[in-house]
Short mmCIF file of C-alpha atoms and ligand atoms in Angstrom, two decimals:
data_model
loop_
_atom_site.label_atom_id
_atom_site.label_comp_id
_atom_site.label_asym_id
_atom_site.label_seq_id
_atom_site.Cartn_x
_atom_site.Cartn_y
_atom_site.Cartn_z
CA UNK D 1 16.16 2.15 -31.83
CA UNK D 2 13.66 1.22 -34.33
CA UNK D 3 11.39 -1.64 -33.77
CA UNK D 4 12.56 -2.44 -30.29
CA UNK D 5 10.32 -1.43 -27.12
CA UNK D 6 12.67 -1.24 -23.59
CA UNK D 7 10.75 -2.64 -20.57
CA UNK D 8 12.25 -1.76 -17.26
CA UNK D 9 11.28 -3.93 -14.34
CA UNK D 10 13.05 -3.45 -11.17
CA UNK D 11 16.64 -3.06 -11.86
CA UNK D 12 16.40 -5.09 -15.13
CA UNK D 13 16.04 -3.76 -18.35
CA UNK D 14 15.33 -5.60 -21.43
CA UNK D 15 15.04 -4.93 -25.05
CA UNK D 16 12.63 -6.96 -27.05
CA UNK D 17 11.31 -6.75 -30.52
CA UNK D 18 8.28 -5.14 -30.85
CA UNK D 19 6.60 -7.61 -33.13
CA UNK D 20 6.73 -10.26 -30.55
CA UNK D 21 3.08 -11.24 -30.26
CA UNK D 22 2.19 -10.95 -26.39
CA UNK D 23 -0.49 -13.10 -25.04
CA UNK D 24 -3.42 -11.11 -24.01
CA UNK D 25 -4.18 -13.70 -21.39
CA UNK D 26 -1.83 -16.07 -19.69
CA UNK D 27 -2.46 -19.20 -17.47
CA UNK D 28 0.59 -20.06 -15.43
CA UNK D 29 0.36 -23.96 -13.24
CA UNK D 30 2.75 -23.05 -10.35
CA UNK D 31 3.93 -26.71 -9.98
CA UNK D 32 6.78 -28.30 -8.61
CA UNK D 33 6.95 -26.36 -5.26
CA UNK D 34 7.60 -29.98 -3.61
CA UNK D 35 10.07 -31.16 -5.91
CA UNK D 36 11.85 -28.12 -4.97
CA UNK D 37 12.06 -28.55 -1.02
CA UNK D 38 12.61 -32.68 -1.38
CA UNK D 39 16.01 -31.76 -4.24
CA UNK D 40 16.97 -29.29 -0.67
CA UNK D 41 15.59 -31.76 2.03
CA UNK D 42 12.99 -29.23 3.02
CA UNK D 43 9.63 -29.96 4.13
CA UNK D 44 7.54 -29.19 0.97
CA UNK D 45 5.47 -26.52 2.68
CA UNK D 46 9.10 -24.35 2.77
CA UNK D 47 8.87 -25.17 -1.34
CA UNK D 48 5.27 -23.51 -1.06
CA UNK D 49 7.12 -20.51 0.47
CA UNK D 50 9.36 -19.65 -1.93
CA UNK D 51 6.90 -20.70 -4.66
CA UNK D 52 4.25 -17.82 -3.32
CA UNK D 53 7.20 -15.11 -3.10
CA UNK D 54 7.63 -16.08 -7.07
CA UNK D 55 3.99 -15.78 -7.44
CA UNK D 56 4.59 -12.04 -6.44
CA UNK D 57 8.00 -11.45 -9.02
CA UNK D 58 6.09 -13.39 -11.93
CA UNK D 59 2.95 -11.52 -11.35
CA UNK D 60 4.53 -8.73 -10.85
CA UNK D 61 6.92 -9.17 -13.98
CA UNK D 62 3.24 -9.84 -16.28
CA UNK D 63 1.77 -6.30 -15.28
CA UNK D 64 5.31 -5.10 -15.95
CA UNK D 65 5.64 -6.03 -19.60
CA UNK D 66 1.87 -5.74 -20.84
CA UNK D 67 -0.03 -9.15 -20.04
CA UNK D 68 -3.58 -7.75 -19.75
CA UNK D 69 -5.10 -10.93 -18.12
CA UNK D 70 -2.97 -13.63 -16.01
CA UNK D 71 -4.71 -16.60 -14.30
CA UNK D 72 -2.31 -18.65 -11.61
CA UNK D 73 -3.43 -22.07 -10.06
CA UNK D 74 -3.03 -21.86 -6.56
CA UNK D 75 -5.02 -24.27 -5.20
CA UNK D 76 -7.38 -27.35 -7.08
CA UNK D 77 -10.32 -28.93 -6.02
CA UNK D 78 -8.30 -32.17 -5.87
CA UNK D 79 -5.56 -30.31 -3.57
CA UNK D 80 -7.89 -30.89 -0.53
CA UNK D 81 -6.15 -34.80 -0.86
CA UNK D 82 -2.81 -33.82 0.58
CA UNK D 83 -1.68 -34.35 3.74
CA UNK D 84 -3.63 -31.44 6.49
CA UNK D 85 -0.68 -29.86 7.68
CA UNK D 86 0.51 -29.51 4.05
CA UNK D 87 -3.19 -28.13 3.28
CA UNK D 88 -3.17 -25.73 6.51
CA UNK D 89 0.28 -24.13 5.62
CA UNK D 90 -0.78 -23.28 2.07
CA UNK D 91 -3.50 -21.74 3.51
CA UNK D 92 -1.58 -19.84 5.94
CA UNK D 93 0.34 -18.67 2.72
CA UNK D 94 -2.72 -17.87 1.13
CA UNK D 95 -4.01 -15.27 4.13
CA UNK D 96 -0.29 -13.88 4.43
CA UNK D 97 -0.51 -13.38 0.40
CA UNK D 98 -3.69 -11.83 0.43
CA UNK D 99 -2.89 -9.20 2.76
CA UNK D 100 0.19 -8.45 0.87
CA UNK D 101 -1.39 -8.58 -2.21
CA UNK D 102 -4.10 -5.95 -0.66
CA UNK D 103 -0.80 -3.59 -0.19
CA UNK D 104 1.49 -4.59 -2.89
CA UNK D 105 -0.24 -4.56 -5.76
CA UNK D 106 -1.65 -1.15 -5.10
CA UNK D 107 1.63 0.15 -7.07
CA UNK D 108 1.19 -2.19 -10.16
CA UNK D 109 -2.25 -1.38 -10.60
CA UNK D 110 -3.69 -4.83 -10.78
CA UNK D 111 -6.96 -6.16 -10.21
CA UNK D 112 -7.48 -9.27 -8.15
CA UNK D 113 -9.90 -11.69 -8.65
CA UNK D 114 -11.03 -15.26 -7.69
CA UNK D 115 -11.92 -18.02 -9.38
CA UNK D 116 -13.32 -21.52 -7.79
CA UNK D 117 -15.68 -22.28 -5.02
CA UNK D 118 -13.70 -19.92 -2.60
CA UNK D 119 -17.13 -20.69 0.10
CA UNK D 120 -15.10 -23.52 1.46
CA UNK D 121 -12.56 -21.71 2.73
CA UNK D 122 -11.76 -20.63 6.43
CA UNK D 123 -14.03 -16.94 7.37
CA UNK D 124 -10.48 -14.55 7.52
CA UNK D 125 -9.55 -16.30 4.12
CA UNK D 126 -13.44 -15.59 2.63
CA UNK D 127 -12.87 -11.56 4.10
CA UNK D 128 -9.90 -11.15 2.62
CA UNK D 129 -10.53 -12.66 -0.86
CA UNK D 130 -13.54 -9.91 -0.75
CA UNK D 131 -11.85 -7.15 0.49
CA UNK D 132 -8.71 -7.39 -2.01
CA UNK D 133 -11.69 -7.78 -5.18
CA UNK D 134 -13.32 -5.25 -3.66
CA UNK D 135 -10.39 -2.66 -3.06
CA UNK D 136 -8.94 -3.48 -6.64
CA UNK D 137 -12.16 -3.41 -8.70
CA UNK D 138 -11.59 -0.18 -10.03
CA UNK D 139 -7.92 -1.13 -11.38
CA UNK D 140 -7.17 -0.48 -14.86
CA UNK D 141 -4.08 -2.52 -15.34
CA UNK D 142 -3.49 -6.16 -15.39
CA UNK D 143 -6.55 -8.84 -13.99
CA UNK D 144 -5.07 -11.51 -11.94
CA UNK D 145 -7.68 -14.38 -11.63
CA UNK D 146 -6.15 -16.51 -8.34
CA UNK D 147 -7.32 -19.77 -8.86
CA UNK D 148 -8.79 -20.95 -5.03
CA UNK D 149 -10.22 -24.22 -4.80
CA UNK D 150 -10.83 -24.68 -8.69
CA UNK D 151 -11.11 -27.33 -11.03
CA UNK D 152 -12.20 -27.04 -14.34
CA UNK D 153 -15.51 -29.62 -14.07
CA UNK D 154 -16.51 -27.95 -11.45
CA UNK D 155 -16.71 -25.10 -13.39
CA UNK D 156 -18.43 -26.31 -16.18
CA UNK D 157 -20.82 -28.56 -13.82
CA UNK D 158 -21.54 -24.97 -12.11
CA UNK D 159 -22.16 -23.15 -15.37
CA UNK D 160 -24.46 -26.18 -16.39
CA UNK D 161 -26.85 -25.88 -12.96
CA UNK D 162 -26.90 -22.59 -13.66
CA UNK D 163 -28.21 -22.58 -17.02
CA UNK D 164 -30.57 -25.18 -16.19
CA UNK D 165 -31.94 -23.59 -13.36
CA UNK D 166 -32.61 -20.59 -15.79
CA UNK D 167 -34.26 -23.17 -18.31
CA UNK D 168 -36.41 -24.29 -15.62
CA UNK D 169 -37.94 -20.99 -14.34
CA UNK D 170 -38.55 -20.31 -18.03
CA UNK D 171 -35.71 -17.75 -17.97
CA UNK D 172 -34.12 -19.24 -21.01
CA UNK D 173 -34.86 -21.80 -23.88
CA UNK D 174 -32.98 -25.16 -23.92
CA UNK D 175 -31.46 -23.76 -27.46
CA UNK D 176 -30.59 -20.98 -25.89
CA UNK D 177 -27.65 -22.80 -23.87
CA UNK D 178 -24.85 -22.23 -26.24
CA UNK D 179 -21.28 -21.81 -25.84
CA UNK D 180 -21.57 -18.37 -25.45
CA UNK D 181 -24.06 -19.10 -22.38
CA UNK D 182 -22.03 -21.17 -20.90
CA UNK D 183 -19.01 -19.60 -21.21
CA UNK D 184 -21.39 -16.65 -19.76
CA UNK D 185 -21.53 -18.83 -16.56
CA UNK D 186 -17.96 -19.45 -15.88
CA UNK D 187 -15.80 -17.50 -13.75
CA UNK D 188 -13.98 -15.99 -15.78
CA UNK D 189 -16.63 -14.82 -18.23
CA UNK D 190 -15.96 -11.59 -19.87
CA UNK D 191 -12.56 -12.28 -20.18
CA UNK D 192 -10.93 -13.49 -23.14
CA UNK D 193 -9.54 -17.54 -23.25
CA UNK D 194 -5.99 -17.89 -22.14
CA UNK D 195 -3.77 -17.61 -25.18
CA UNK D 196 -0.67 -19.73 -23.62
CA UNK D 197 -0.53 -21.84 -20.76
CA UNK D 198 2.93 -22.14 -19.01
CA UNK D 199 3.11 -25.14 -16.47
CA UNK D 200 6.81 -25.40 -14.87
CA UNK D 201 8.33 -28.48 -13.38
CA UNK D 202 8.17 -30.60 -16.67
CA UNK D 203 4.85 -32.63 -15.87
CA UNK D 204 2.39 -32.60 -19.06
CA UNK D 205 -1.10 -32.72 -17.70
CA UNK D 206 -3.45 -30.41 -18.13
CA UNK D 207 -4.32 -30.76 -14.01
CA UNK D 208 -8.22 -29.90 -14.50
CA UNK D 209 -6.85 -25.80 -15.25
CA UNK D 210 -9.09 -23.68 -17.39
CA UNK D 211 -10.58 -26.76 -19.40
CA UNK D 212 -13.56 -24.94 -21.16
CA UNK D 213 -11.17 -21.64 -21.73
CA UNK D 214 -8.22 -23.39 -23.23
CA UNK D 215 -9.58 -25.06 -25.78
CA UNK D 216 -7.28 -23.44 -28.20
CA UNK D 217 -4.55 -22.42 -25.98
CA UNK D 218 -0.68 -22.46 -26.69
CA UNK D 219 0.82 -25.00 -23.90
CA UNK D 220 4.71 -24.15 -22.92
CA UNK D 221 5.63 -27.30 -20.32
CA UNK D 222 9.08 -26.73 -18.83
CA UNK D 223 11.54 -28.56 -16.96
CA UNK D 224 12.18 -25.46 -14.26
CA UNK D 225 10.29 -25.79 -10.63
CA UNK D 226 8.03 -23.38 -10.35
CA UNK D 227 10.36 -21.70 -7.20
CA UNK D 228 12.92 -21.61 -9.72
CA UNK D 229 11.28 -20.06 -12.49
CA UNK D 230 12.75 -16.44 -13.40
CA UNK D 231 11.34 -13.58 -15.53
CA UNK D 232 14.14 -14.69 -17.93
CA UNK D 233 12.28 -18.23 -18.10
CA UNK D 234 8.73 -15.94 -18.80
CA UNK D 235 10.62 -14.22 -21.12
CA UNK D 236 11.86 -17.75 -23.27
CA UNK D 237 8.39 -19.25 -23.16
CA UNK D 238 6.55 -16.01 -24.67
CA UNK D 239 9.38 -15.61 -27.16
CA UNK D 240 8.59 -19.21 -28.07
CA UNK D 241 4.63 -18.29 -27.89
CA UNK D 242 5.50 -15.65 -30.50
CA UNK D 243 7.13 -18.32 -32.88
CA UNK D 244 3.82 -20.53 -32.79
CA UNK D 245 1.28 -20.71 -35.76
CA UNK D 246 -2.06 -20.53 -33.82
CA UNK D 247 -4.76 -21.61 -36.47
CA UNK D 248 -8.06 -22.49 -34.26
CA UNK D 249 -8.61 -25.16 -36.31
CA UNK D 250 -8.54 -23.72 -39.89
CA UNK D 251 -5.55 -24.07 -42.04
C1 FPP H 1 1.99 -27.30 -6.92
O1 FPP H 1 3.27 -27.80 -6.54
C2 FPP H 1 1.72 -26.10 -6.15
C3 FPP H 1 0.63 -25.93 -5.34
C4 FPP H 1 -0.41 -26.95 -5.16
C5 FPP H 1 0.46 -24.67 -4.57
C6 FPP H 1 0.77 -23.42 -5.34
C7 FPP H 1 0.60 -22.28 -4.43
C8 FPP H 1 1.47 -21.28 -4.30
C9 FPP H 1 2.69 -21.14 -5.12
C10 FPP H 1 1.15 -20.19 -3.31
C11 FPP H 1 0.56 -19.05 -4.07
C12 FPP H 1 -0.06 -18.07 -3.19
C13 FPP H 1 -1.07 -17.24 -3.58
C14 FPP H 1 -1.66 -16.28 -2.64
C15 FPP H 1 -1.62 -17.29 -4.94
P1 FPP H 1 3.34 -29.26 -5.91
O2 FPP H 1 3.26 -29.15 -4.44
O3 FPP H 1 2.30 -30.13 -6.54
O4 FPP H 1 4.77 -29.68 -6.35
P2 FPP H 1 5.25 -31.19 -6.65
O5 FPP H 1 4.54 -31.61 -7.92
O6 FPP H 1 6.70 -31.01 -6.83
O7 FPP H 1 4.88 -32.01 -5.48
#
């Protein structure tokens, strides 16, 4: 069939036009995980269970269809706010994640990486985060950048120091801190800025996620929980990506 590509994931297959215009990079704000438990009566930690498992299908589901760069938001600088237990059971996700992710992801190919200040976290956590960049460096297939303790200032404020730490050892010139520098400094440098932004659960804020990078990104907000969101929902939000006029600011 002309002009149609067939992407098989799992037992799914799918036929999509092949003029759809993928993202090259997509940032996905897995919210709603405690909206989720509270509409079941659960504790919201058992909404961060089933939100991590979807982590795995959606990530899994990007690689699958050709995203080359995805960037989740696991855990914000401000996140450190909620309650401890809440805190120490995403964390326990995080280490039973990680290990999976060492294994799992083998298959798809995909190269882990983290942004944020991941120091802060507990010594297995800090092992693991190296060992899965460390064992998936050499990948070739989709980057995941897990977003671990990040907020977008922080970012920026890091990039800044950085720059003007250069500056003062007479490593650079003050002129020479442009947006190219700075975006140089940031964690995900390298890499291009996020073409869409997906955030589930309905709430329009931009949550401190990717503030530099998304200057002109695409933002998809959607009424689903993030537990609840399906490749099917991926699927509607890139088809309506592909409908949008992106102009950067020109006409
Ligand atoms: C926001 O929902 C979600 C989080 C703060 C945690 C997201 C983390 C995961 C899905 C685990 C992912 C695991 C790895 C290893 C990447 P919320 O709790 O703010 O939901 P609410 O707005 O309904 O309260």
């Amino acid at each position: 069939m002309q002009g149609v590509v067939t992407v098989i994931f799992g037992k799914q297959e799918k036929a999509r036009d092949s003029k759809r215009v993928l993202p090259r990079h997509l940032g996905i704000i897995m919210d709603g995980n405690g909206r989720w438990a509270k509409k079941r009566g659960l504790p919201r930690t058992a909404g961060h269970t089933v939100g991590a498992a979807n982590f795995k299908t959606i990530t899994r589901y990007c690689a699958s269809i050709g995203i080359e760069y995805l960037t989740v938001y696991a855990f914000s600088t401000e996140n450190w706010k909620r309650p401890a237990e809440e805190v120490s059971a995403l964390i326990k996700l995080f280490r039973q994640y990680l290990e999976e992710a060492l294994r799992d992801f083998l298959d798809e190919n995909i190269k882990v990486r983290f942004i944020g200040d991941t120091s802060v976290f507990p010594g297995e956590i800090r092992e693991l985060i190296q060992e899965t960049e460390k064992v998936s460096q050499n990948r070739t297939g989709m980057v995941l950048n897990i977003a671990m303790n990040y907020g977008g200032r922080d970012e920026i404020t890091r990039a800044a120091r950085i720059l003007a730490e250069k500056a003062l050892k007479g490593e650079i010139k003050p002129e020479e801190i442009t947006e190219e520098a700075i975006a140089g400094e940031l964690y995900t440098a390298g890499q291009p800025d996020p073409d869409l932004i997906i955030r589930p659960s309905g709430e329009q804020r931009v949550s401190n996620f990717l503030l530099w990078q998304s200057a002109y990104a695409e933002y998809i907000i959607c009424d689903i929980l993030w537990p609840d969101f399906k490749p099917q929902d991926l699927e509607n939000a890139l088809d309506e990506f592909s409908k949008r006029q992106r102009r950067f600011g020109g006409v």
